Structures are given as structure tokens and as C-alpha cells.
C-alpha positions as a Markdown table, in Angstrom:
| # | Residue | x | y | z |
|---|---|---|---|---|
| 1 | Unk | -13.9 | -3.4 | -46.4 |
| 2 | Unk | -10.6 | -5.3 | -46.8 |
| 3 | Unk | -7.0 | -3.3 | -46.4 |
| 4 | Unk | -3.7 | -4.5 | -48.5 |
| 5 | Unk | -0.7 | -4.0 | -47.0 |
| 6 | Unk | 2.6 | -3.9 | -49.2 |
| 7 | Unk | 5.5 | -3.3 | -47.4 |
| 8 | Unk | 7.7 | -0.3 | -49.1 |
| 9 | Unk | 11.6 | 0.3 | -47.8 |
| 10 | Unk | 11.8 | 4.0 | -48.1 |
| 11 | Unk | 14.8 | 4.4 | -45.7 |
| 12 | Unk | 17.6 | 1.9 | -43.9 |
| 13 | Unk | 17.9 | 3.0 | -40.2 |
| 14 | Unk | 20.5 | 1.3 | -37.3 |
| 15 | Unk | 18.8 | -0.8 | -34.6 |
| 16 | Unk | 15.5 | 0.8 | -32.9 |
| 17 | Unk | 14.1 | 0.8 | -29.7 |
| 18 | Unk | 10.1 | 0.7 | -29.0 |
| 19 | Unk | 8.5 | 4.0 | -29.5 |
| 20 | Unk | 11.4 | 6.0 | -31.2 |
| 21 | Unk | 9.3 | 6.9 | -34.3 |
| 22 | Unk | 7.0 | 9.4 | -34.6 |
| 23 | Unk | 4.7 | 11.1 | -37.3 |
| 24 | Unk | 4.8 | 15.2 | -37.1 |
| 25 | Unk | 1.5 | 16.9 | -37.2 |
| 26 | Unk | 0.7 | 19.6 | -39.9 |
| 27 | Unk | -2.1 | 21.8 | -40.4 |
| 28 | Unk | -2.2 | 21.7 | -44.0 |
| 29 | Unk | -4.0 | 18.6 | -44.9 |
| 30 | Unk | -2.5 | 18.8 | -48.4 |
| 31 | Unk | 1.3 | 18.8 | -46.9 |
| 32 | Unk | 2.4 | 15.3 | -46.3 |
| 33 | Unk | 3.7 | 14.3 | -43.0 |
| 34 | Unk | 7.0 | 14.3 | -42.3 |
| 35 | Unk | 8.4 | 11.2 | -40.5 |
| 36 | Unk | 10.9 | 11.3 | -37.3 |
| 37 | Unk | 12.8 | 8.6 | -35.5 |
| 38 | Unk | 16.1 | 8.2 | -33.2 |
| 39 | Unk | 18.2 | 5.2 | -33.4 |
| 40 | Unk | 21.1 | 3.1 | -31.1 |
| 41 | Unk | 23.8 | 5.6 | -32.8 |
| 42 | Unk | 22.0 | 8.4 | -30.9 |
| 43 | Unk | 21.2 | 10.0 | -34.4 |
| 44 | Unk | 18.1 | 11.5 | -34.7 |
| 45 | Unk | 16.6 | 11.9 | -38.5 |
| 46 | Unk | 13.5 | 13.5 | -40.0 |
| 47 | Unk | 12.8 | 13.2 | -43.4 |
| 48 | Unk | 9.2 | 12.7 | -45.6 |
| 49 | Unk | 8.3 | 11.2 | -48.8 |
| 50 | Unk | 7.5 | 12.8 | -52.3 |
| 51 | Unk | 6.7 | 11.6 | -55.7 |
| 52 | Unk | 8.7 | 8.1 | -54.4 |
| 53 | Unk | 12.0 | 10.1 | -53.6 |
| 54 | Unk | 13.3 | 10.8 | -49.6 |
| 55 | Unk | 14.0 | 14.4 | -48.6 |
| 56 | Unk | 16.1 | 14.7 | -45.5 |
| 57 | Unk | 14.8 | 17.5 | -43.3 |
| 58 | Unk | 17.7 | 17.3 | -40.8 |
| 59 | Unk | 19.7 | 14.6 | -39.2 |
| 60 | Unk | 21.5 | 14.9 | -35.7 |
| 61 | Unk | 25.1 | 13.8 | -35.1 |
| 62 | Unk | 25.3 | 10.4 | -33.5 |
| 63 | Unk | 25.6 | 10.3 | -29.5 |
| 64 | Unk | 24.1 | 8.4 | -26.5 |
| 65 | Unk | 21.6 | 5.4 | -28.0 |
| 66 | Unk | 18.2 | 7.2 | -28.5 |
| 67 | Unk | 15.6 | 4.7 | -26.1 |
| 68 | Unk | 12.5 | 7.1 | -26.7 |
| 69 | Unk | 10.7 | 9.5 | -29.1 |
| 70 | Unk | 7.8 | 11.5 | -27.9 |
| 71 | Unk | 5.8 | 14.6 | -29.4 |
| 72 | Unk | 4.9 | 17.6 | -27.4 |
| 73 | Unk | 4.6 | 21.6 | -27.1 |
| 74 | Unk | 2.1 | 24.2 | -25.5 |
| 75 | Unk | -1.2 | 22.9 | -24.4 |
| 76 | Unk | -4.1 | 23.4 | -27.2 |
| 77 | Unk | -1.2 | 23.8 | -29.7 |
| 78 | Unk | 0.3 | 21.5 | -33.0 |
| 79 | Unk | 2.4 | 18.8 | -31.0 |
| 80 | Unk | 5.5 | 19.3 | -33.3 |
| 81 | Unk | 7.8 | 19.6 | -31.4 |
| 82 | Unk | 10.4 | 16.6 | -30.4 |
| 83 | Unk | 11.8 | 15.0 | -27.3 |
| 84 | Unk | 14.5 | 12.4 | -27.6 |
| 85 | Unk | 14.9 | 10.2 | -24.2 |
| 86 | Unk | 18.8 | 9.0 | -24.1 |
| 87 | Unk | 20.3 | 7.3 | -21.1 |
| 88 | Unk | 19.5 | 10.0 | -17.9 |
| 89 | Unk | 18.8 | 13.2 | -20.4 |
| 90 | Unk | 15.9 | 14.5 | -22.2 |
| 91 | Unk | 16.7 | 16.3 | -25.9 |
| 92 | Unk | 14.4 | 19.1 | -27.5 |
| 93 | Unk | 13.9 | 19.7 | -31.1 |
| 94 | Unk | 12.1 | 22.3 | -33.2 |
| 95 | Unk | 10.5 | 20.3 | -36.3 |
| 96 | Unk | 13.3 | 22.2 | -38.3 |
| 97 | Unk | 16.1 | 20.5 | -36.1 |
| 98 | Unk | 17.0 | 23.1 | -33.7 |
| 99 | Unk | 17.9 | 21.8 | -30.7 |
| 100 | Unk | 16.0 | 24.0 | -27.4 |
| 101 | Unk | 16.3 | 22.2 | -24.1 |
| 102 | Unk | 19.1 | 19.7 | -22.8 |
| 103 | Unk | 17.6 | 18.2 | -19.6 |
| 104 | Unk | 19.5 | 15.9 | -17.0 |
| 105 | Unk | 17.2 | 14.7 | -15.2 |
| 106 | Unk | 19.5 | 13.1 | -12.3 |
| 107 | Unk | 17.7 | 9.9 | -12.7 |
| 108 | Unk | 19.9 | 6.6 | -11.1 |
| 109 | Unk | 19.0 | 4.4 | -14.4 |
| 110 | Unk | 18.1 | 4.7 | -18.1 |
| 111 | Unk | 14.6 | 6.8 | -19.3 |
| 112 | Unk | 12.8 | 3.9 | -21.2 |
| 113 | Unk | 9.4 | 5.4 | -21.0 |
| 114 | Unk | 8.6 | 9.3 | -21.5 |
| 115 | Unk | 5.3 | 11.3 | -22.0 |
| 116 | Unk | 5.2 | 15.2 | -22.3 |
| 117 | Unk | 2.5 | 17.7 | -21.6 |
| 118 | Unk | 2.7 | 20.9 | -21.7 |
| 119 | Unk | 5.5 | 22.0 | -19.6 |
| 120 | Unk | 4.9 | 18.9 | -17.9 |
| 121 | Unk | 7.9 | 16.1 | -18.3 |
| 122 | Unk | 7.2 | 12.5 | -17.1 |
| 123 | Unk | 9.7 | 9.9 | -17.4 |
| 124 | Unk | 10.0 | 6.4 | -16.2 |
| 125 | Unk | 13.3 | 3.9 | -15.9 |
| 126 | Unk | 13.4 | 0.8 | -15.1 |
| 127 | Unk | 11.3 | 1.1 | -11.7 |
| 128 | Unk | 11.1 | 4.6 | -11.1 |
| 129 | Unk | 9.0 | 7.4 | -12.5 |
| 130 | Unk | 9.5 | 10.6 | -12.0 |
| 131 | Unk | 7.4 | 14.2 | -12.8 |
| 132 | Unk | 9.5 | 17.5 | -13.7 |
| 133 | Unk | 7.4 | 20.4 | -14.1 |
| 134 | Unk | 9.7 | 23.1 | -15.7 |
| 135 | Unk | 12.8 | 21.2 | -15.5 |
| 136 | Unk | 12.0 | 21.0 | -11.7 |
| 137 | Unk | 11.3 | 17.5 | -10.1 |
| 138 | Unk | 7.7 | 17.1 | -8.8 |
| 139 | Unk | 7.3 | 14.1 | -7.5 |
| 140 | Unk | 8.2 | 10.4 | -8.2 |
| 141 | Unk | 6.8 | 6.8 | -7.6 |
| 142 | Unk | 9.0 | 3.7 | -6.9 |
| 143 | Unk | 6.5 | 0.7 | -8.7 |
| 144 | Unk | 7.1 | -2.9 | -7.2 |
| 145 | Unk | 8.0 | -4.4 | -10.6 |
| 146 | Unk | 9.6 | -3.7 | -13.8 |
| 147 | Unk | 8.1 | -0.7 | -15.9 |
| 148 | Unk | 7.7 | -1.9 | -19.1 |
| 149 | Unk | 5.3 | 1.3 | -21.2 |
| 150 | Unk | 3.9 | 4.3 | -19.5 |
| 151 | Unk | 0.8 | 6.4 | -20.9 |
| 152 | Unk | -0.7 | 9.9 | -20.3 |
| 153 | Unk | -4.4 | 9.9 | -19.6 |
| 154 | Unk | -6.4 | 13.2 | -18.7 |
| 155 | Unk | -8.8 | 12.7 | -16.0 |
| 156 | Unk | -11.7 | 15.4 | -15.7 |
| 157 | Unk | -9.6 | 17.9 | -14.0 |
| 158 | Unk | -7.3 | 18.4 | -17.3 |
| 159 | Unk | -4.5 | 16.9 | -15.3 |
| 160 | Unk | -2.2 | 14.2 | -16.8 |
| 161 | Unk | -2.4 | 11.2 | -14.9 |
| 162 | Unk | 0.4 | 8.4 | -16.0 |
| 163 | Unk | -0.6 | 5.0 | -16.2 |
| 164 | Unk | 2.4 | 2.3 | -16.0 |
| 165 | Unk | 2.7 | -1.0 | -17.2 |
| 166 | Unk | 4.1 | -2.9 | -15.1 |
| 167 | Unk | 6.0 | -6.9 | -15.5 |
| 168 | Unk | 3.4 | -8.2 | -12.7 |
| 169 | Unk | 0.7 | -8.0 | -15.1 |
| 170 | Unk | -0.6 | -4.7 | -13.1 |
| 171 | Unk | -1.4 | -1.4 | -14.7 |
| 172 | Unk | -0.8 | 1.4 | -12.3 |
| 173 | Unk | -2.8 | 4.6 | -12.4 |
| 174 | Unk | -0.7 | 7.3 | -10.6 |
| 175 | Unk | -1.7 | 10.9 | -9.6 |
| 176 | Unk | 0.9 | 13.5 | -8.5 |
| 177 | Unk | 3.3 | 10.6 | -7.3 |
| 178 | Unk | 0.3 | 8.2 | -5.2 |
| 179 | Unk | -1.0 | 5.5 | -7.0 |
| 180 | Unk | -4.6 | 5.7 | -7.6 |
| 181 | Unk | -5.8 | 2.1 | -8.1 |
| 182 | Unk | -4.3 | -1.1 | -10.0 |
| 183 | Unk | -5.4 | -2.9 | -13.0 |
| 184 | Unk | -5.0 | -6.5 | -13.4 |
| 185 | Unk | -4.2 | -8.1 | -17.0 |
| 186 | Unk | -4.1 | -11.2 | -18.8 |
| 187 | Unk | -0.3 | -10.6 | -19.5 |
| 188 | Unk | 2.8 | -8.9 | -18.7 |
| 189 | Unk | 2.1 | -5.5 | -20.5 |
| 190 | Unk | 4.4 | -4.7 | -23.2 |
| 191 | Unk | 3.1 | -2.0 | -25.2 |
| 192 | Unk | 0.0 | 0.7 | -24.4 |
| 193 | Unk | -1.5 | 3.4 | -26.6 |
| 194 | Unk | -4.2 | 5.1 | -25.8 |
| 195 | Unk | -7.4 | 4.4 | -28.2 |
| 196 | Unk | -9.1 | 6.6 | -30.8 |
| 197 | Unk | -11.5 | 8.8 | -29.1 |
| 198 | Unk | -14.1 | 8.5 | -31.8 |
| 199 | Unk | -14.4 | 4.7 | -30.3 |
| 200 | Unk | -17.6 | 3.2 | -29.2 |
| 201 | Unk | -16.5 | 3.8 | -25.7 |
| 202 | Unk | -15.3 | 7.5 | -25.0 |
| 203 | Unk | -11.9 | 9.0 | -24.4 |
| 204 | Unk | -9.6 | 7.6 | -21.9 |
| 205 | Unk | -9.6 | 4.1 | -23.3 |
| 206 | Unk | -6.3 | 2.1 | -23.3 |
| 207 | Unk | -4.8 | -0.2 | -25.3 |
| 208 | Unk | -2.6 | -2.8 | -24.5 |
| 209 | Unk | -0.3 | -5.9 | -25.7 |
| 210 | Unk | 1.1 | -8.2 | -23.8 |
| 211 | Unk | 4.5 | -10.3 | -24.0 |
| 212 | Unk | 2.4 | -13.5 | -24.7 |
| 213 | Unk | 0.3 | -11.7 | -27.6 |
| 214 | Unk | -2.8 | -11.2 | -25.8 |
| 215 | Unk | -4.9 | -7.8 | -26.9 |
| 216 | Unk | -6.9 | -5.5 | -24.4 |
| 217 | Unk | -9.1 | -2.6 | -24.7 |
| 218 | Unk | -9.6 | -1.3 | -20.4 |
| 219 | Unk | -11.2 | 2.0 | -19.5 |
| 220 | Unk | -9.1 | 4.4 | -16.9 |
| 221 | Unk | -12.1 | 6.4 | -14.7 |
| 222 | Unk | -11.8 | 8.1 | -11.6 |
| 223 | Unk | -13.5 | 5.1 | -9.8 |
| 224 | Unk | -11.2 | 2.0 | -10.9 |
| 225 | Unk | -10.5 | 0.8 | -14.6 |
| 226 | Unk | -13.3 | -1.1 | -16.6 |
| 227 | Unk | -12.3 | -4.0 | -18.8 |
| 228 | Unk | -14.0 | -3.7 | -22.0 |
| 229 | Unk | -12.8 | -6.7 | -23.8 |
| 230 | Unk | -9.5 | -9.1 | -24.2 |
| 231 | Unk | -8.8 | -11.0 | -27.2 |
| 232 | Unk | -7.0 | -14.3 | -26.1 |
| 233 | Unk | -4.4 | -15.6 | -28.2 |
| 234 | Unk | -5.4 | -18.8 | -29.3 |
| 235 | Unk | -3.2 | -19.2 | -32.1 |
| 236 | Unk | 0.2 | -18.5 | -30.2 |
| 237 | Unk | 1.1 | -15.7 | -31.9 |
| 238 | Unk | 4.2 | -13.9 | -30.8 |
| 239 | Unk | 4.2 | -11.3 | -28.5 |
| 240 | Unk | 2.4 | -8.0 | -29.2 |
| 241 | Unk | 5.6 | -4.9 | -29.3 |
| 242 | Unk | 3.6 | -1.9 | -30.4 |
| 243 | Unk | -0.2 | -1.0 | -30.8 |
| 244 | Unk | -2.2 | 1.6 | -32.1 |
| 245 | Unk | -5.0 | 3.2 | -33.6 |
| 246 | Unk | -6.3 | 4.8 | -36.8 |
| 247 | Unk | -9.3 | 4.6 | -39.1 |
| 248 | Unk | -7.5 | 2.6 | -41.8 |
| 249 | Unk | -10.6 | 2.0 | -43.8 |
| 250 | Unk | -12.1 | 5.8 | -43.3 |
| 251 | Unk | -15.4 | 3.9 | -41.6 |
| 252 | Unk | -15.5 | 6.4 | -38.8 |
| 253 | Unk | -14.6 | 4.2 | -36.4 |
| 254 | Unk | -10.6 | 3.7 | -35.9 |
| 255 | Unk | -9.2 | 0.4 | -36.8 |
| 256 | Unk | -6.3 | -1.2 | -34.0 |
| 257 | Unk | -2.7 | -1.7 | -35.5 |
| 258 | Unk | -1.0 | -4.2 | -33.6 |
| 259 | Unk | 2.9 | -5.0 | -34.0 |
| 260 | Unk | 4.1 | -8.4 | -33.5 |
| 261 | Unk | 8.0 | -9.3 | -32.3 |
| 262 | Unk | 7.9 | -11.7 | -35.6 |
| 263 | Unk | 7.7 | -8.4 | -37.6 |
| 264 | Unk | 4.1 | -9.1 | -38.8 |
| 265 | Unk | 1.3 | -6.4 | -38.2 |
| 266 | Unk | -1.8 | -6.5 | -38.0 |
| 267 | Unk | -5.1 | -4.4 | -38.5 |
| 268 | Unk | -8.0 | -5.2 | -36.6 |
| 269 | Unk | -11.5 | -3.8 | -36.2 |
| 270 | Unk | -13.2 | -2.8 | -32.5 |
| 271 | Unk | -14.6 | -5.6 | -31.0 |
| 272 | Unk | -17.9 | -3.8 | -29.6 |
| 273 | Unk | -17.6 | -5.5 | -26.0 |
């Protein structure tokens, strides 16, 4: 099946950082999604789309430049509520805009990375990352290199392990503050999202881009990481800034969106080992 893409404007935002737009959950499958994203004002804005026209659910007042947008709320629950990641503090939002938690988290440099779950808050700067557990600090890791993405991946325990990637073309799987194991890539790791589950492989199968464009799909297990494929970049595409997944083409199987620093995007099907 072949997908057209046609770009539509439906709203003009200040400069972005990676990862600072979301799509809210909903129950009803006949209620469209509702669209949020922070910007380098520190404004945060949700708003959705119907019959062509924007409606503005609610939009914060500029402050600190907004660096990360992540979803969250109680385990087993809709993920609808929203954490904003500006310089040292973590934000909390209600989907209707109330703000709930202010969080400083202490941290020596600026949260670039953040992942919630649960009650659980993990953050990572520059180098560091760092657990909070009820606004309490857990435990932290110092990595080696530059942090460029962090991920969330549930091992068999139900326990959220973080997996940083990391300049030195090294993933880093990380329990309770000890790294597990290391991953080497083809590339400096830019951008990692986990992959559909519905995949040929399983859950806990991760995505990533690298700086030089190069595309990976690598399984996290308990016993090391498995490589399940690599596209090489033989065209010299720019480098990969977001990727993704979603059954574009309502095959069963989820399709890979991948975000290039050119602006272009791309849709891509599994590549089956």
C-alpha cells in the first residue's frame, strides 16, 4: 500500500526542542486527539483540530525555555497527564491546564531527557541521570559521554529500566543507578523510541537514529541487547532527529516514522531481520 503525505500548517509555534510535542490519549475513539507542545518562550500550548478550524484548550504564560515534553500518570491508567522539563525543574499539568507539581530537582545542568512512570521521575542532563521517586532522589548515574536521548523499557520485573544514548556510540542500560550492560551502534545516537509492540519481535524493542542518518531496530533483554537489523545510509541522508512508530497503513504491523534534520520524513516498513 503506498501513503501520501501533504504537509498542512495548522498552527505557527517559536523554536522547538526534540521531543516537546506530544499527542494526548482519549478513550473515546470518536473524540479527536488533542495536540500539546512547549516551545523556547517557555509557553506551553494544547489545542486540537476540528472541521479545519484550531481550538485552543489552554496556553501557559511564557517562562524558562521548555527542552522536554513527556506524558505520564498512575500505572494502568490514561497517560494524560503532562510534564514539561525546563532548565533544573519539572512542571505538571492536568490535560485541562492546571498546573499540580513544581519540582526542582537540584540538578547541576539543564534536564534534556525525561521519562515518567508512575510516581517514578527520571531525568537526564547533559551527563547525569538521575531517579526521583516521589519528588525524593533515588539514585543517579554519571555516563562517560554526552547523553543525547534516554528511554524507559520494562524488564520482567515491571520495573522501569532507562536506557541512554550516549555521543560514544554506546547505549547504556541502567538499573536502580548500576549500569547493566552496553550496546554498541553504528552512530552517535540521536533519537530513540521504543517500537510498536505488535512488531515481529516482541516488546522491548528500540529504535534508534543516529547523527549520520543510520536507522536501527536492537532488542533490550535481561542478558545483553540483540541487534535485529541496521539500515546503512548509503545515500548520505542527513541525520536522523526523531523516530517513531505507528501502523500508518492499518496492515497490523506498525510502520517506522523517521525525522530527518533537513525537515523531510519518512515512513518506512519493518525490515523482518
Amino acid at each position: 500500500m503506498e501513503i501520501f503525505l501533504r504537509r498542512v500548517d495548522h498552527i505557527t509555534m517559536r523554536s522547538t526542542s526534540a521531543r516537546s510535542l506530544r499527542v494526548l490519549p482519549s478513550s473515546d475513539k470518536n473524540v479527536a486527539q488533542k495536540i500539546v507542545v512547549g516551545d523556547h518562550d517557555g509557553t506551553l500550548i494544547c489545542f486540537g483540530v476540528k472541521k479545519g478550524d484550531i481550538n485552543i484548550d489552554f496556553k501557559t504564560l511564557p517562562g524558562t525555555r521548555i527542552e522536554r515534553v513527556e506524558l505520564g500518570g498512575a500505572l494502568g491508567s490514561i497517560q494524560d497527564k503532562i510534564f514539561t522539563a525546563s532548565g533544573c525543574e519539572v512542571k505538571g499539568f492536568s490535560k485541562k491546564g492546571k498546573q499540580f507539581l513544581i519540582f526542582d530537582t537540584n540538578m547541576s545542568d539543564t534536564i534534556h531527557s525525561m521519562f515518567v512512570w508512575g510516581t517514578n521521575l527520571h531525568v537526564a542532563s547533559t551527563s547525569v541521570y538521575n531517579k526521583y521517586e516521589n519528588c525524593v532522589d533515588a539514585c543517579y548515574f554519571h555516563a562517560p559521554d554526552k547523553i543525547n536521548d534516554m528511554v524507559g523499557i520494562q524488564n520482567s520485573e515491571n520495573v522501569m529500566c532507562p536506557v541512554l544514548g550516549c555521543q560514544d556510540r554506546v547505549l547504556r542500560v541502567l538499573d536502580k543507578g548500576e549500569m547493566l550492560y552496553e550496546a554498541e551502534v553504528p552512530g552517535c545516537p540521536s533519537t530513540m523510541a521504543l517500537y510498536d509492540v505488535r512488531g515481529p519481535f516482541g516488546p522491548n524493542n528500540l529504535l534508534y537514529g543516529t547523527e549520520d542518518g543510520v536507522l536501527g531496530l536492537c532488542t533490550i533483554q535481561a542478558e545483553g541487547p540483540c541487534h535485529r537489523w541496521e539500515a546503512s545510509n548509503p545515500d548520505n541522508s542527513c541525520g536522523i532527529t526523531s523516530v517513531d512508530s505507528y501502523d500508518m497503513d492499518q496492515d497490523g504491523v506498525s510502520n517506522i516514522v523517521v525525522a530527518r534534520d533537513d525537515g523531510n520524513v519518512e515512513v518506512r516498513g519493518n525490515k523482518r531481520g
